[in-house]
CSV table of C-alpha atoms in Angstrom, one decimal:
chain,number,residue,atom,x,y,z
A,113,UNK,CA,0.2,0.1,0.0
A,114,UNK,CA,2.3,2.8,1.2
A,115,UNK,CA,5.3,1.5,-1.9
A,116,UNK,CA,1.8,2.1,-4.3
A,117,UNK,CA,1.4,5.7,-2.5
A,118,UNK,CA,5.1,6.1,-4.0
A,119,UNK,CA,5.3,5.3,-6.8
A,120,UNK,CA,1.9,6.9,-7.7
A,121,UNK,CA,2.9,10.2,-5.5
A,122,UNK,CA,6.7,10.1,-7.7
A,123,UNK,CA,4.3,9.8,-11.0
A,124,UNK,CA,2.6,13.2,-10.1
A,125,UNK,CA,5.9,14.8,-8.9
A,126,UNK,CA,7.0,14.1,-12.3
A,127,UNK,CA,4.6,14.9,-14.9
A,128,UNK,CA,3.0,17.8,-12.4
A,129,UNK,CA,6.4,19.6,-10.5
A,130,UNK,CA,5.4,23.3,-10.2
A,131,UNK,CA,2.3,21.6,-8.1
A,132,UNK,CA,3.6,18.9,-5.8
A,133,UNK,CA,6.4,21.6,-4.5
A,134,UNK,CA,3.2,23.6,-3.6
A,135,UNK,CA,1.0,21.0,-1.9
A,136,UNK,CA,4.7,20.2,-0.1
A,137,UNK,CA,5.2,23.7,0.9
A,138,UNK,CA,1.5,23.4,2.0
A,139,UNK,CA,1.4,20.6,4.1
A,140,UNK,CA,4.7,21.5,5.7
A,141,UNK,CA,3.3,25.4,5.6
A,142,UNK,CA,0.2,24.2,7.7
A,143,UNK,CA,2.1,21.9,10.2
A,144,UNK,CA,3.9,25.3,11.1
A,145,UNK,CA,1.0,26.5,12.1
A,146,UNK,CA,-0.3,24.1,14.4
A,147,UNK,CA,2.8,24.1,16.2
A,148,UNK,CA,2.0,27.6,16.1
A,149,UNK,CA,-1.5,26.8,17.8
A,150,UNK,CA,0.8,24.5,20.7
A,151,UNK,CA,3.5,27.7,21.2
A,152,UNK,CA,1.9,30.2,21.6
A,153,UNK,CA,-0.5,29.9,24.4
A,154,UNK,CA,2.5,27.5,26.3
A,155,UNK,CA,4.5,30.7,25.8
A,156,UNK,CA,2.2,34.0,26.8
A,157,UNK,CA,1.0,31.9,30.0
A,158,UNK,CA,5.2,31.3,31.2
A,159,UNK,CA,5.3,35.0,30.0
A,160,UNK,CA,2.1,35.9,31.5
A,161,UNK,CA,3.3,35.1,35.7
A,162,UNK,CA,5.5,37.9,34.6
A,163,UNK,CA,6.3,41.3,35.5
A,164,UNK,CA,6.4,42.1,31.4
A,165,UNK,CA,2.5,41.9,31.5
A,166,UNK,CA,3.0,45.3,32.9
A,167,UNK,CA,5.5,46.5,31.0
A,168,UNK,CA,4.2,48.3,28.1
A,169,UNK,CA,6.2,47.5,24.0
A,170,UNK,CA,4.7,50.6,22.3
A,171,UNK,CA,7.3,51.6,19.6
A,172,UNK,CA,7.2,53.5,16.3
A,173,UNK,CA,4.3,56.1,15.8
A,174,UNK,CA,2.9,56.1,12.6
A,175,UNK,CA,0.3,58.0,12.7
A,176,UNK,CA,-3.1,58.2,15.0
A,177,UNK,CA,-5.7,56.4,15.4
A,178,UNK,CA,-9.3,57.2,14.9
A,179,UNK,CA,-9.9,58.1,18.6
A,180,UNK,CA,-6.5,60.3,17.7
A,181,UNK,CA,-4.7,58.5,20.0
A,182,UNK,CA,-1.2,57.5,18.9
A,183,UNK,CA,-0.9,54.7,16.6
A,184,UNK,CA,2.1,52.3,17.1
A,185,UNK,CA,2.9,49.9,14.3
A,186,UNK,CA,4.2,47.5,17.7
A,187,UNK,CA,1.7,48.2,20.1
A,188,UNK,CA,1.6,46.6,23.3
A,189,UNK,CA,0.2,48.5,26.6
A,190,UNK,CA,0.4,47.0,29.9
A,191,UNK,CA,-1.9,45.2,31.7
A,192,UNK,CA,-3.6,41.8,30.9
A,193,UNK,CA,-6.5,41.9,27.8
A,194,UNK,CA,-8.3,43.1,26.8
A,195,UNK,CA,-8.5,46.1,29.0
A,196,UNK,CA,-4.4,45.9,28.4
A,197,UNK,CA,-2.6,44.9,25.5
A,198,UNK,CA,-0.3,42.4,27.2
A,199,UNK,CA,2.4,44.7,27.4
A,200,UNK,CA,6.2,42.7,26.8
A,201,UNK,CA,5.1,39.7,26.9
A,202,UNK,CA,2.7,39.0,24.5
A,203,UNK,CA,5.3,40.5,22.0
A,204,UNK,CA,7.7,38.4,23.3
A,205,UNK,CA,5.4,35.7,23.5
A,206,UNK,CA,4.1,36.1,19.6
A,207,UNK,CA,7.9,36.4,18.9
A,208,UNK,CA,9.5,33.7,19.8
A,209,UNK,CA,6.7,32.1,18.7
A,210,UNK,CA,7.0,32.8,14.5
A,211,UNK,CA,11.0,33.0,16.0
A,212,UNK,CA,11.4,29.1,16.7
A,213,UNK,CA,8.5,27.8,13.6
A,214,UNK,CA,10.1,29.8,11.1
A,215,UNK,CA,13.8,28.3,11.7
A,216,UNK,CA,12.2,24.9,11.3
A,217,UNK,CA,10.3,26.2,8.6
A,218,UNK,CA,13.9,27.2,6.9
A,219,UNK,CA,15.1,24.2,6.9
A,220,UNK,CA,12.0,21.9,6.2
A,221,UNK,CA,11.1,23.7,3.1
A,222,UNK,CA,14.8,23.9,2.0
A,223,UNK,CA,15.5,20.8,2.5
A,224,UNK,CA,11.8,19.0,2.1
A,225,UNK,CA,9.9,20.4,-0.3
A,226,UNK,CA,13.0,22.9,-2.4
A,227,UNK,CA,15.6,20.8,-2.3
A,228,UNK,CA,18.0,23.6,-2.4
A,229,UNK,CA,22.1,22.8,-2.7
A,230,UNK,CA,22.4,26.5,-2.7
A,231,UNK,CA,24.1,28.2,-0.7
A,232,UNK,CA,22.7,28.3,3.1
A,233,UNK,CA,24.3,30.9,4.2
A,234,UNK,CA,22.6,33.5,1.1
A,235,UNK,CA,19.6,32.4,1.6
A,236,UNK,CA,19.4,32.5,5.1
A,237,UNK,CA,20.3,36.4,5.4
A,238,UNK,CA,17.3,36.7,2.2
A,239,UNK,CA,14.7,34.5,4.4
A,240,UNK,CA,16.1,36.7,7.2
A,241,UNK,CA,15.0,39.8,5.8
A,242,UNK,CA,12.0,39.0,4.2
A,243,UNK,CA,10.9,38.1,7.6
A,244,UNK,CA,11.6,41.3,9.5
A,245,UNK,CA,9.5,42.6,6.7
A,246,UNK,CA,6.9,40.7,6.4
A,247,UNK,CA,7.1,40.8,10.8
A,248,UNK,CA,6.8,44.7,10.1
A,249,UNK,CA,3.8,43.8,8.5
A,250,UNK,CA,1.4,41.4,10.8
A,251,UNK,CA,2.3,43.8,13.3
A,252,UNK,CA,1.2,47.4,11.5
A,253,UNK,CA,-1.8,44.7,10.2
A,254,UNK,CA,-2.7,43.8,14.3
A,255,UNK,CA,-2.9,46.9,15.4
A,256,UNK,CA,-6.1,47.0,13.8
A,257,UNK,CA,-7.7,44.3,14.5
A,258,UNK,CA,-6.3,42.3,17.8
A,259,UNK,CA,-7.8,44.4,19.7
A,260,UNK,CA,-11.6,44.2,18.3
A,261,UNK,CA,-10.9,40.4,17.8
A,262,UNK,CA,-10.4,40.1,21.7
A,263,UNK,CA,-12.9,42.4,23.4
A,264,UNK,CA,-15.3,41.2,20.9
A,265,UNK,CA,-14.6,37.1,22.6
A,266,UNK,CA,-13.7,38.3,26.3
A,267,UNK,CA,-15.5,40.5,26.5
A,268,UNK,CA,-18.4,41.2,24.3
A,269,UNK,CA,-18.9,37.2,23.6
A,270,UNK,CA,-18.2,36.8,27.6
A,271,UNK,CA,-15.8,34.1,26.7
A,272,UNK,CA,-13.3,35.0,29.4
A,273,UNK,CA,-10.3,32.9,29.0
A,274,UNK,CA,-11.5,30.8,26.5
A,275,UNK,CA,-12.2,33.6,24.4
A,276,UNK,CA,-8.1,34.9,25.2
A,277,UNK,CA,-7.3,32.0,23.7
A,278,UNK,CA,-9.9,31.1,20.8
A,279,UNK,CA,-8.5,35.2,20.0
A,280,UNK,CA,-4.6,33.7,20.3
A,281,UNK,CA,-5.6,31.0,17.6
A,282,UNK,CA,-7.2,33.6,15.4
A,283,UNK,CA,-4.0,35.9,15.7
A,284,UNK,CA,-1.3,33.1,15.0
A,285,UNK,CA,-3.9,32.2,12.0
A,286,UNK,CA,-4.0,35.6,10.3
A,287,UNK,CA,-0.1,35.9,10.8
A,288,UNK,CA,0.4,32.1,9.1
A,289,UNK,CA,-2.0,32.9,6.5
A,290,UNK,CA,0.0,36.2,6.0
A,291,UNK,CA,3.4,33.6,5.6
A,292,UNK,CA,2.0,31.5,3.9
A,293,UNK,CA,1.2,33.6,0.5
A,294,UNK,CA,4.2,35.9,1.1
A,295,UNK,CA,7.1,33.0,1.5
A,296,UNK,CA,6.1,30.8,-1.2
A,297,UNK,CA,7.5,33.2,-3.9
A,298,UNK,CA,10.6,34.5,-1.8
A,299,UNK,CA,11.3,30.7,-1.1
A,300,UNK,CA,11.1,30.0,-5.1
A,301,UNK,CA,14.2,32.5,-5.8
A,302,UNK,CA,16.4,32.3,-2.6
A,303,UNK,CA,16.1,28.1,-2.7
A,304,UNK,CA,17.5,27.1,-5.9
A,305,UNK,CA,18.5,23.5,-7.1
A,306,UNK,CA,22.0,24.0,-8.5
A,307,UNK,CA,22.6,20.6,-11.1
A,308,UNK,CA,24.7,18.1,-9.3
A,309,UNK,CA,28.1,17.1,-11.3
A,310,UNK,CA,26.6,14.5,-10.6
A,311,UNK,CA,23.4,14.3,-11.9
A,312,UNK,CA,24.6,15.9,-15.3
A,313,UNK,CA,27.6,12.9,-15.7
A,314,UNK,CA,24.4,9.9,-15.0
A,315,UNK,CA,21.1,12.3,-15.9
A,316,UNK,CA,19.7,10.8,-12.9
A,317,UNK,CA,17.0,13.3,-11.5
A,318,UNK,CA,18.6,15.4,-9.0
A,319,UNK,CA,18.2,13.9,-4.8
A,320,UNK,CA,18.5,15.8,-1.2
A,321,UNK,CA,17.5,13.4,1.6
A,322,UNK,CA,15.9,14.9,3.8
A,323,UNK,CA,17.5,15.0,6.9
A,324,UNK,CA,20.2,17.0,5.2
A,325,UNK,CA,21.0,19.9,7.3
A,326,UNK,CA,23.6,22.6,6.4
A,327,UNK,CA,26.3,22.0,4.2
């Protein structure tokens, strides 16, 4: 059964390499999203027991809100949600979760999806730059939906802790969707597959072991 599935998949990859690549990318990205769903509440809970919850982290003012208050690119006012913004504790929980997931995603996508054999250091540099840009964009977008979502689920609907957990999931899901659609074309550029000398000599299809690491 497994052998037949592998054979069928190999034929599909041969006939539709681009589609197969996108499918693998989607599967791995979904796995990273699930990982974030698991890590985010745990890390947030850990930081939630520290004074960092009451330490405001509001940096990079870029305009004003509808009520005239300052709009910060990273807006994590001190105090628990929804009255506050979760403070530095919430910021660190989000960023640490994303960072861990993206490091794992880098190696998984490079070795499994794109089977890249180009310089990992060059790819890592471009990947880091893209991650920073996307993080700033996601942070700007979060300033629009974060407070209303938490207020709706925790207070308006009266879900309390369950509403906060659900809002965490929604936040991570939005970040994952942004990353999904932005990173795929970036990966196509930075994760190149150069023909191996052995491949050229023998005519064999290029192959990279799934467990390979930095070269």
